[in-house]
Short mmCIF file of C-alpha atoms in Angstrom, two decimals:
data_model
loop_
_atom_site.label_atom_id
_atom_site.label_comp_id
_atom_site.label_asym_id
_atom_site.label_seq_id
_atom_site.Cartn_x
_atom_site.Cartn_y
_atom_site.Cartn_z
CA MET X 1 -15.19 60.79 1.99
CA MET X 2 -12.89 57.83 2.46
CA ASN X 3 -10.62 56.34 -0.22
CA ASP X 4 -10.38 52.58 -0.77
CA THR X 5 -7.01 52.36 1.06
CA ASP X 6 -8.38 54.01 4.09
CA PHE X 7 -11.48 52.02 3.99
CA GLU X 8 -9.55 48.72 3.84
CA ARG X 9 -7.36 49.70 6.83
CA VAL X 10 -10.45 50.78 9.02
CA LEU X 11 -12.19 47.45 7.97
CA ARG X 12 -9.10 45.28 8.74
CA GLU X 13 -8.46 47.18 12.10
CA SER X 14 -12.08 46.82 13.17
CA SER X 15 -12.28 43.05 12.23
CA PRO X 16 -12.12 40.56 15.22
CA GLN X 17 -8.73 38.93 15.74
CA VAL X 18 -8.87 35.27 15.00
CA GLY X 19 -6.16 33.00 16.42
CA THR X 20 -5.47 29.36 15.83
CA SER X 21 -5.30 27.20 18.77
CA THR X 22 -1.88 25.40 19.13
CA ASN X 23 -3.06 23.44 22.11
CA LEU X 24 -5.21 20.72 20.72
CA ALA X 25 -4.59 18.33 23.70
CA PRO X 26 -8.09 18.83 25.43
CA HIS X 27 -9.81 18.33 22.03
CA GLN X 28 -7.74 15.14 21.43
CA ASP X 29 -8.25 13.86 25.02
CA ARG X 30 -12.08 14.14 24.62
CA ILE X 31 -11.96 12.28 21.09
CA LEU X 32 -9.78 9.42 22.62
CA ARG X 33 -12.09 9.07 25.65
CA GLU X 34 -15.14 8.83 23.23
CA ALA X 35 -13.22 6.19 21.22
CA ARG X 36 -12.51 4.06 24.11
CA VAL X 37 -16.14 4.10 25.24
CA ARG X 38 -17.36 3.51 21.63
CA HIS X 39 -14.89 0.71 21.23
CA GLY X 40 -16.38 -1.35 24.05
CA ARG X 41 -19.90 -0.85 22.65
CA ARG X 42 -18.91 -1.54 19.04
CA LEU X 43 -19.79 -5.23 19.17
CA ARG X 44 -23.21 -4.76 20.79
CA VAL X 45 -23.95 -1.87 18.36
CA TRP X 46 -22.85 -3.98 15.38
CA ALA X 47 -25.13 -6.82 16.38
CA ALA X 48 -28.04 -4.58 17.07
CA SER X 49 -27.63 -2.59 13.81
CA LEU X 50 -27.19 -5.76 11.65
CA GLY X 51 -30.98 -5.80 11.05
CA VAL X 52 -31.17 -2.28 9.92
CA SER X 53 -27.83 -2.02 7.95
CA ALA X 54 -29.67 -1.96 4.61
CA LEU X 55 -31.30 1.42 5.72
CA LEU X 56 -27.85 2.73 6.84
CA VAL X 57 -25.99 2.17 3.60
CA GLY X 58 -28.04 4.74 1.66
CA GLY X 59 -26.90 7.85 3.64
CA GLY X 60 -26.79 6.79 7.15
CA SER X 61 -23.27 5.70 6.88
CA ALA X 62 -22.02 9.27 6.74
CA ALA X 63 -24.11 10.01 9.86
CA MET X 64 -22.64 6.88 11.64
CA ALA X 65 -19.03 7.95 10.65
CA GLY X 66 -19.63 11.33 12.24
CA ALA X 67 -20.58 9.88 15.73
CA GLY X 68 -17.40 10.38 17.89
CA MET X 69 -15.15 10.31 14.88
CA GLU X 70 -14.22 13.92 14.91
CA THR X 71 -10.58 14.84 14.58
CA PRO X 72 -8.64 17.66 16.11
CA TRP X 73 -7.92 18.88 12.52
CA GLY X 74 -11.65 19.81 11.77
CA TRP X 75 -12.74 16.74 9.70
CA VAL X 76 -14.73 13.58 10.44
CA ALA X 77 -12.80 10.31 10.32
CA ASP X 78 -14.10 6.99 8.95
CA ASN X 79 -12.06 5.25 11.72
CA VAL X 80 -9.72 6.41 14.48
CA PHE X 81 -7.07 4.62 16.75
CA SER X 82 -4.97 5.64 19.67
CA PHE X 83 -2.30 4.10 21.82
CA SER X 84 0.02 5.13 24.55
CA ASN X 85 3.47 6.82 23.54
CA GLY X 86 4.94 6.97 26.65
CA ALA X 87 3.70 10.27 28.42
CA ASP X 88 1.70 11.08 25.26
CA MET X 89 -1.05 9.45 23.10
CA CYS X 90 -0.50 8.66 19.52
CA PHE X 91 -3.71 9.45 17.70
CA ALA X 92 -4.54 8.91 14.08
CA GLY X 93 -7.70 9.57 11.95
CA MET X 94 -8.31 7.55 8.83
CA GLN X 95 -10.60 8.87 5.91
CA VAL X 96 -11.64 7.61 2.54
CA HIS X 97 -11.29 10.37 -0.03
CA PHE X 98 -12.90 10.34 -3.42
CA GLU X 99 -12.61 12.40 -6.70
CA GLY X 100 -14.79 12.34 -9.80
CA VAL X 101 -17.69 10.45 -7.97
CA SER X 102 -20.39 11.46 -5.41
CA ALA X 103 -20.15 10.72 -1.65
CA ASP X 104 -23.23 8.36 -2.08
CA SER X 105 -21.67 6.40 -4.81
CA ASP X 106 -21.43 2.55 -4.29
CA ILE X 107 -17.56 2.44 -4.10
CA VAL X 108 -17.36 5.34 -1.70
CA LEU X 109 -20.11 3.92 0.47
CA ASP X 110 -18.44 0.46 0.32
CA ALA X 111 -15.00 1.77 0.98
CA ARG X 112 -16.13 3.91 4.02
CA ASP X 113 -18.27 1.12 5.37
CA PHE X 114 -15.33 -1.22 5.16
CA VAL X 115 -12.84 1.16 6.87
CA SER X 116 -15.30 2.22 9.61
CA SER X 117 -16.25 -1.52 10.48
CA LEU X 118 -12.54 -2.52 11.14
CA ASP X 119 -11.61 -3.27 14.89
CA LEU X 120 -8.19 -1.72 14.51
CA GLU X 121 -7.10 -2.95 17.89
CA SER X 122 -7.66 -6.47 16.88
CA LEU X 123 -5.29 -6.22 13.78
CA ASP X 124 -1.94 -8.08 14.45
CA THR X 125 0.70 -5.92 12.87
CA SER X 126 3.56 -7.23 14.74
CA LEU X 127 5.35 -8.88 11.80
CA ALA X 128 5.01 -5.78 9.54
CA GLU X 129 6.35 -3.69 12.37
CA ALA X 130 9.40 -5.94 12.83
CA GLU X 131 10.00 -5.80 8.91
CA LEU X 132 9.84 -1.91 9.07
CA ARG X 133 12.21 -1.73 12.01
CA ASP X 134 14.60 -3.92 10.03
CA GLY X 135 14.34 -2.04 6.89
CA ASN X 136 14.91 1.25 8.84
CA GLY X 137 18.01 -0.23 10.35
CA ALA X 138 19.35 -1.28 6.97
CA ALA X 139 18.59 1.83 5.19
CA LEU X 140 21.35 3.32 2.84
CA ASP X 141 21.76 6.91 1.75
CA GLU X 142 22.20 7.66 -1.98
CA ASP X 143 25.94 6.87 -1.99
CA GLY X 144 25.05 3.43 -0.60
CA ASN X 145 26.34 4.21 2.92
CA PRO X 146 24.45 3.00 5.81
CA SER X 147 21.98 5.61 6.86
CA PRO X 148 19.60 4.03 9.58
CA VAL X 149 16.13 5.76 9.78
CA THR X 150 15.03 6.64 13.44
CA MET X 151 11.26 6.25 14.24
CA SER X 152 9.47 6.16 17.53
CA GLU X 153 7.79 2.97 18.23
CA ALA X 154 4.53 4.67 18.11
CA MET X 155 5.28 6.01 14.65
CA ILE X 156 6.21 2.63 13.40
CA LYS X 157 2.85 1.11 14.65
CA GLN X 158 0.84 4.08 13.18
CA GLN X 159 2.55 3.77 9.78
CA VAL X 160 2.28 0.02 9.71
CA LEU X 161 -1.45 -0.04 10.74
CA SER X 162 -2.26 2.70 8.23
CA GLN X 163 -0.54 0.67 5.55
CA THR X 164 -2.42 -2.47 6.67
CA VAL X 165 -5.89 -0.88 6.42
CA SER X 166 -5.19 0.76 3.23
CA ARG X 167 -4.11 -2.62 1.69
CA MET X 168 -7.13 -4.27 3.24
CA MET X 169 -9.40 -1.70 1.70
CA TRP X 170 -7.88 -2.07 -1.72
CA GLU X 171 -8.13 -5.89 -1.53
CA TYR X 172 -11.83 -5.54 -0.51
CA LEU X 173 -12.71 -3.18 -3.33
CA GLU X 174 -11.02 -5.15 -5.83
CA ALA X 175 -12.71 -8.32 -4.66
CA LYS X 176 -16.08 -6.47 -4.96
CA GLY X 177 -15.07 -5.68 -8.75
CA TYR X 178 -14.52 -1.92 -8.39
CA PRO X 179 -11.66 -0.35 -10.44
CA THR X 180 -8.45 0.01 -8.53
CA ASP X 181 -6.14 1.42 -11.15
CA PRO X 182 -6.99 4.21 -11.36
CA SER X 183 -9.63 4.36 -8.56
CA PRO X 184 -11.83 7.20 -7.64
CA VAL X 185 -11.10 6.58 -4.09
CA SER X 186 -7.95 7.16 -1.94
CA PHE X 187 -6.92 6.61 1.66
CA TYR X 188 -5.74 9.24 4.07
CA THR X 189 -4.31 9.10 7.52
CA ARG X 190 -3.27 11.95 9.72
CA SER X 191 -1.70 11.51 13.15
CA ALA X 192 -0.61 13.51 16.23
CA GLY X 193 1.54 12.63 19.12
CA CYS X 194 3.25 9.63 17.25
CA ASN X 195 6.59 11.17 16.49
CA GLU X 196 7.89 11.66 20.00
#
Protein backbone atom coordinates (compact mmCIF):
# COMPACT_ATOMS: atom_id res chain seq x y z
CA MET A 1 0.00 0.00 0.00
CA MET A 2 1.29 3.47 -0.93
CA ASN A 3 0.88 6.60 1.19
CA ASP A 4 -0.17 9.97 -0.23
CA THR A 5 3.37 11.37 -0.31
CA ASP A 6 4.75 8.41 -2.29
CA PHE A 7 1.75 8.47 -4.61
CA GLU A 8 2.24 12.20 -5.38
CA ARG A 9 5.97 11.64 -6.00
CA VAL A 10 5.32 8.74 -8.40
CA LEU A 11 2.61 10.74 -10.17
CA ARG A 12 4.87 13.79 -10.49
CA GLU A 13 7.81 11.73 -11.79
CA SER A 14 5.68 9.88 -14.33
CA SER A 15 4.01 12.99 -15.75
CA PRO A 16 5.35 14.35 -19.04
CA GLN A 17 7.70 17.28 -18.82
CA VAL A 18 6.18 20.41 -20.31
CA GLY A 19 8.55 23.17 -21.30
CA THR A 20 7.78 26.64 -22.45
CA SER A 21 9.25 27.75 -25.72
CA THR A 22 11.48 30.76 -25.45
CA ASN A 23 11.93 31.03 -29.21
CA LEU A 24 8.76 32.57 -30.58
CA ALA A 25 10.48 33.86 -33.73
CA PRO A 26 9.09 31.21 -36.15
CA HIS A 27 5.55 31.75 -34.87
CA GLN A 28 5.99 35.53 -35.04
CA ASP A 29 7.39 35.32 -38.60
CA ARG A 30 4.36 33.26 -39.70
CA ILE A 31 1.96 35.79 -38.18
CA LEU A 32 3.78 38.69 -39.83
CA ARG A 33 3.75 36.96 -43.24
CA GLU A 34 0.01 36.32 -42.93
CA ALA A 35 -0.60 39.90 -41.81
CA ARG A 36 1.27 41.28 -44.86
CA VAL A 37 -0.75 39.10 -47.23
CA ARG A 38 -3.98 39.99 -45.42
CA HIS A 39 -3.19 43.72 -45.59
CA GLY A 40 -3.01 43.63 -49.40
CA ARG A 41 -6.40 41.97 -49.54
CA ARG A 42 -7.98 44.15 -46.86
CA LEU A 43 -9.67 46.63 -49.22
CA ARG A 44 -10.95 43.94 -51.57
CA VAL A 45 -12.30 41.92 -48.66
CA TRP A 46 -13.86 45.02 -47.12
CA ALA A 47 -15.66 45.93 -50.35
CA ALA A 48 -16.87 42.37 -50.89
CA SER A 49 -18.05 42.01 -47.31
CA LEU A 50 -19.89 45.33 -47.19
CA GLY A 51 -23.10 43.70 -48.42
CA VAL A 52 -23.02 41.04 -45.74
CA SER A 53 -21.75 43.12 -42.84
CA ALA A 54 -25.09 42.96 -41.06
CA LEU A 55 -24.72 39.18 -40.85
CA LEU A 56 -21.19 39.41 -39.51
CA VAL A 57 -21.94 41.72 -36.60
CA GLY A 58 -23.95 39.16 -34.64
CA GLY A 59 -21.14 36.69 -34.01
CA GLY A 60 -19.09 36.58 -37.15
CA SER A 61 -16.95 39.46 -35.93
CA ALA A 62 -15.20 37.14 -33.52
CA ALA A 63 -14.59 34.65 -36.31
CA MET A 64 -13.19 37.37 -38.59
CA ALA A 65 -10.92 38.63 -35.82
CA GLY A 66 -9.43 35.17 -35.45
CA ALA A 67 -8.44 34.83 -39.10
CA GLY A 68 -4.70 35.45 -39.09
CA MET A 69 -4.75 37.58 -35.93
CA GLU A 70 -3.25 34.95 -33.64
CA THR A 71 -0.46 36.23 -31.42
CA PRO A 72 2.64 34.43 -30.16
CA TRP A 73 1.19 34.78 -26.65
CA GLY A 74 -1.75 32.47 -27.32
CA TRP A 75 -4.59 34.94 -27.78
CA VAL A 76 -6.36 36.34 -30.83
CA ALA A 77 -5.89 40.05 -31.50
CA ASP A 78 -8.50 42.43 -32.88
CA ASN A 79 -5.74 44.04 -34.97
CA VAL A 80 -1.98 43.61 -35.40
CA PHE A 81 0.84 45.70 -36.77
CA SER A 82 4.51 45.19 -37.48
CA PHE A 83 7.44 47.13 -38.84
CA SER A 84 11.17 46.68 -39.16
CA ASN A 85 13.28 47.36 -36.12
CA GLY A 86 16.65 47.02 -37.83
CA ALA A 87 17.51 43.31 -37.84
CA ASP A 88 14.32 42.40 -35.95
CA MET A 89 10.62 43.05 -36.42
CA CYS A 90 8.51 45.02 -33.97
CA PHE A 91 5.18 43.18 -33.68
CA ALA A 92 2.17 44.19 -31.59
CA GLY A 93 -1.26 42.73 -31.06
CA MET A 94 -4.20 44.90 -30.00
CA GLN A 95 -7.25 43.55 -28.24
CA VAL A 96 -10.47 44.93 -26.79
CA HIS A 97 -11.07 43.55 -23.28
CA PHE A 98 -14.39 43.72 -21.48
CA GLU A 99 -15.75 43.15 -18.00
CA GLY A 100 -19.32 42.93 -16.75
CA VAL A 101 -20.81 42.55 -20.24
CA SER A 102 -20.95 39.63 -22.65
CA ALA A 103 -18.74 39.19 -25.71
CA ASP A 104 -21.77 39.74 -27.95
CA SER A 105 -22.91 42.98 -26.28
CA ASP A 106 -23.26 45.98 -28.58
CA ILE A 107 -20.40 47.96 -27.02
CA VAL A 108 -17.94 45.04 -27.28
CA LEU A 109 -18.95 44.22 -30.87
CA ASP A 110 -18.73 47.89 -31.90
CA ALA A 111 -15.34 48.39 -30.19
CA ARG A 112 -13.87 45.23 -31.74
CA ASP A 113 -15.32 46.01 -35.16
CA PHE A 114 -13.86 49.52 -35.02
CA VAL A 115 -10.38 48.41 -33.93
CA SER A 116 -10.25 45.56 -36.46
CA SER A 117 -11.35 47.82 -39.31
CA LEU A 118 -8.50 50.30 -38.87
CA ASP A 119 -5.73 50.30 -41.46
CA LEU A 120 -2.90 50.89 -39.01
CA GLU A 121 -0.31 51.51 -41.71
CA SER A 122 -2.25 54.50 -43.00
CA LEU A 123 -2.34 56.31 -39.63
CA ASP A 124 0.04 59.27 -39.55
CA THR A 125 1.59 59.31 -36.09
CA SER A 126 4.71 61.35 -36.96
CA LEU A 127 3.66 64.43 -34.93
CA ALA A 128 2.84 62.37 -31.82
CA GLU A 129 6.14 60.48 -32.22
CA ALA A 130 8.06 63.77 -32.33
CA GLU A 131 6.21 64.98 -29.21
CA LEU A 132 7.08 61.76 -27.36
CA ARG A 133 10.75 62.08 -28.37
CA ASP A 134 10.79 65.69 -27.11
CA GLY A 135 9.07 64.68 -23.88
CA ASN A 136 11.51 61.82 -23.34
CA GLY A 137 14.45 64.17 -23.90
CA ALA A 138 13.09 66.76 -21.46
CA ALA A 139 12.14 64.26 -18.71
CA LEU A 140 13.11 65.11 -15.14
CA ASP A 141 13.65 62.86 -12.14
CA GLU A 142 11.79 63.31 -8.83
CA ASP A 143 14.37 65.90 -7.73
CA GLY A 144 13.85 67.98 -10.87
CA ASN A 145 17.17 67.04 -12.46
CA PRO A 146 17.35 66.17 -16.17
CA SER A 147 16.74 62.44 -16.69
CA PRO A 148 16.15 61.75 -20.39
CA VAL A 149 14.21 58.58 -21.19
CA THR A 150 15.78 56.33 -23.81
CA MET A 151 13.44 54.41 -26.11
CA SER A 152 14.05 52.69 -29.43
CA GLU A 153 12.41 54.25 -32.48
CA ALA A 154 10.30 51.11 -32.82
CA MET A 155 9.12 51.40 -29.22
CA ILE A 156 8.22 55.06 -29.75
CA LYS A 157 6.21 54.16 -32.86
CA GLN A 158 4.53 51.21 -31.12
CA GLN A 159 3.60 53.26 -28.07
CA VAL A 160 2.25 56.18 -30.09
CA LEU A 161 0.30 53.91 -32.44
CA SER A 162 -1.28 52.08 -29.48
CA GLN A 163 -2.21 55.36 -27.81
CA THR A 164 -3.65 56.68 -31.08
CA VAL A 165 -5.83 53.61 -31.67
CA SER A 166 -6.96 53.64 -28.04
CA ARG A 167 -7.93 57.32 -28.25
CA MET A 168 -9.73 56.79 -31.56
CA MET A 169 -11.67 53.84 -30.09
CA TRP A 170 -12.79 55.90 -27.08
CA GLU A 171 -13.84 58.80 -29.31
CA TYR A 172 -15.79 56.37 -31.53
CA LEU A 173 -17.58 54.75 -28.57
CA GLU A 174 -18.39 58.14 -27.03
CA ALA A 175 -19.82 59.38 -30.36
CA LYS A 176 -22.02 56.25 -30.46
CA GLY A 177 -23.39 57.18 -27.01
CA TYR A 178 -21.72 54.45 -24.97
CA PRO A 179 -20.60 55.15 -21.40
CA THR A 180 -16.87 55.86 -21.27
CA ASP A 181 -16.36 56.72 -17.59
CA PRO A 182 -16.54 54.03 -16.43
CA SER A 183 -16.69 51.74 -19.44
CA PRO A 184 -17.04 47.95 -19.50
CA VAL A 185 -14.39 47.77 -22.25
CA SER A 186 -10.67 48.45 -22.13
CA PHE A 187 -7.88 48.46 -24.70
CA TYR A 188 -4.80 46.26 -24.48
CA THR A 189 -1.59 46.08 -26.56
CA ARG A 190 1.28 43.64 -26.22
CA SER A 191 4.44 43.86 -28.28
CA ALA A 192 7.60 41.91 -29.05
CA GLY A 193 10.84 42.99 -30.67
CA CYS A 194 10.16 46.72 -30.17
CA ASN A 195 12.58 47.44 -27.33
CA GLU A 196 15.81 46.60 -29.17
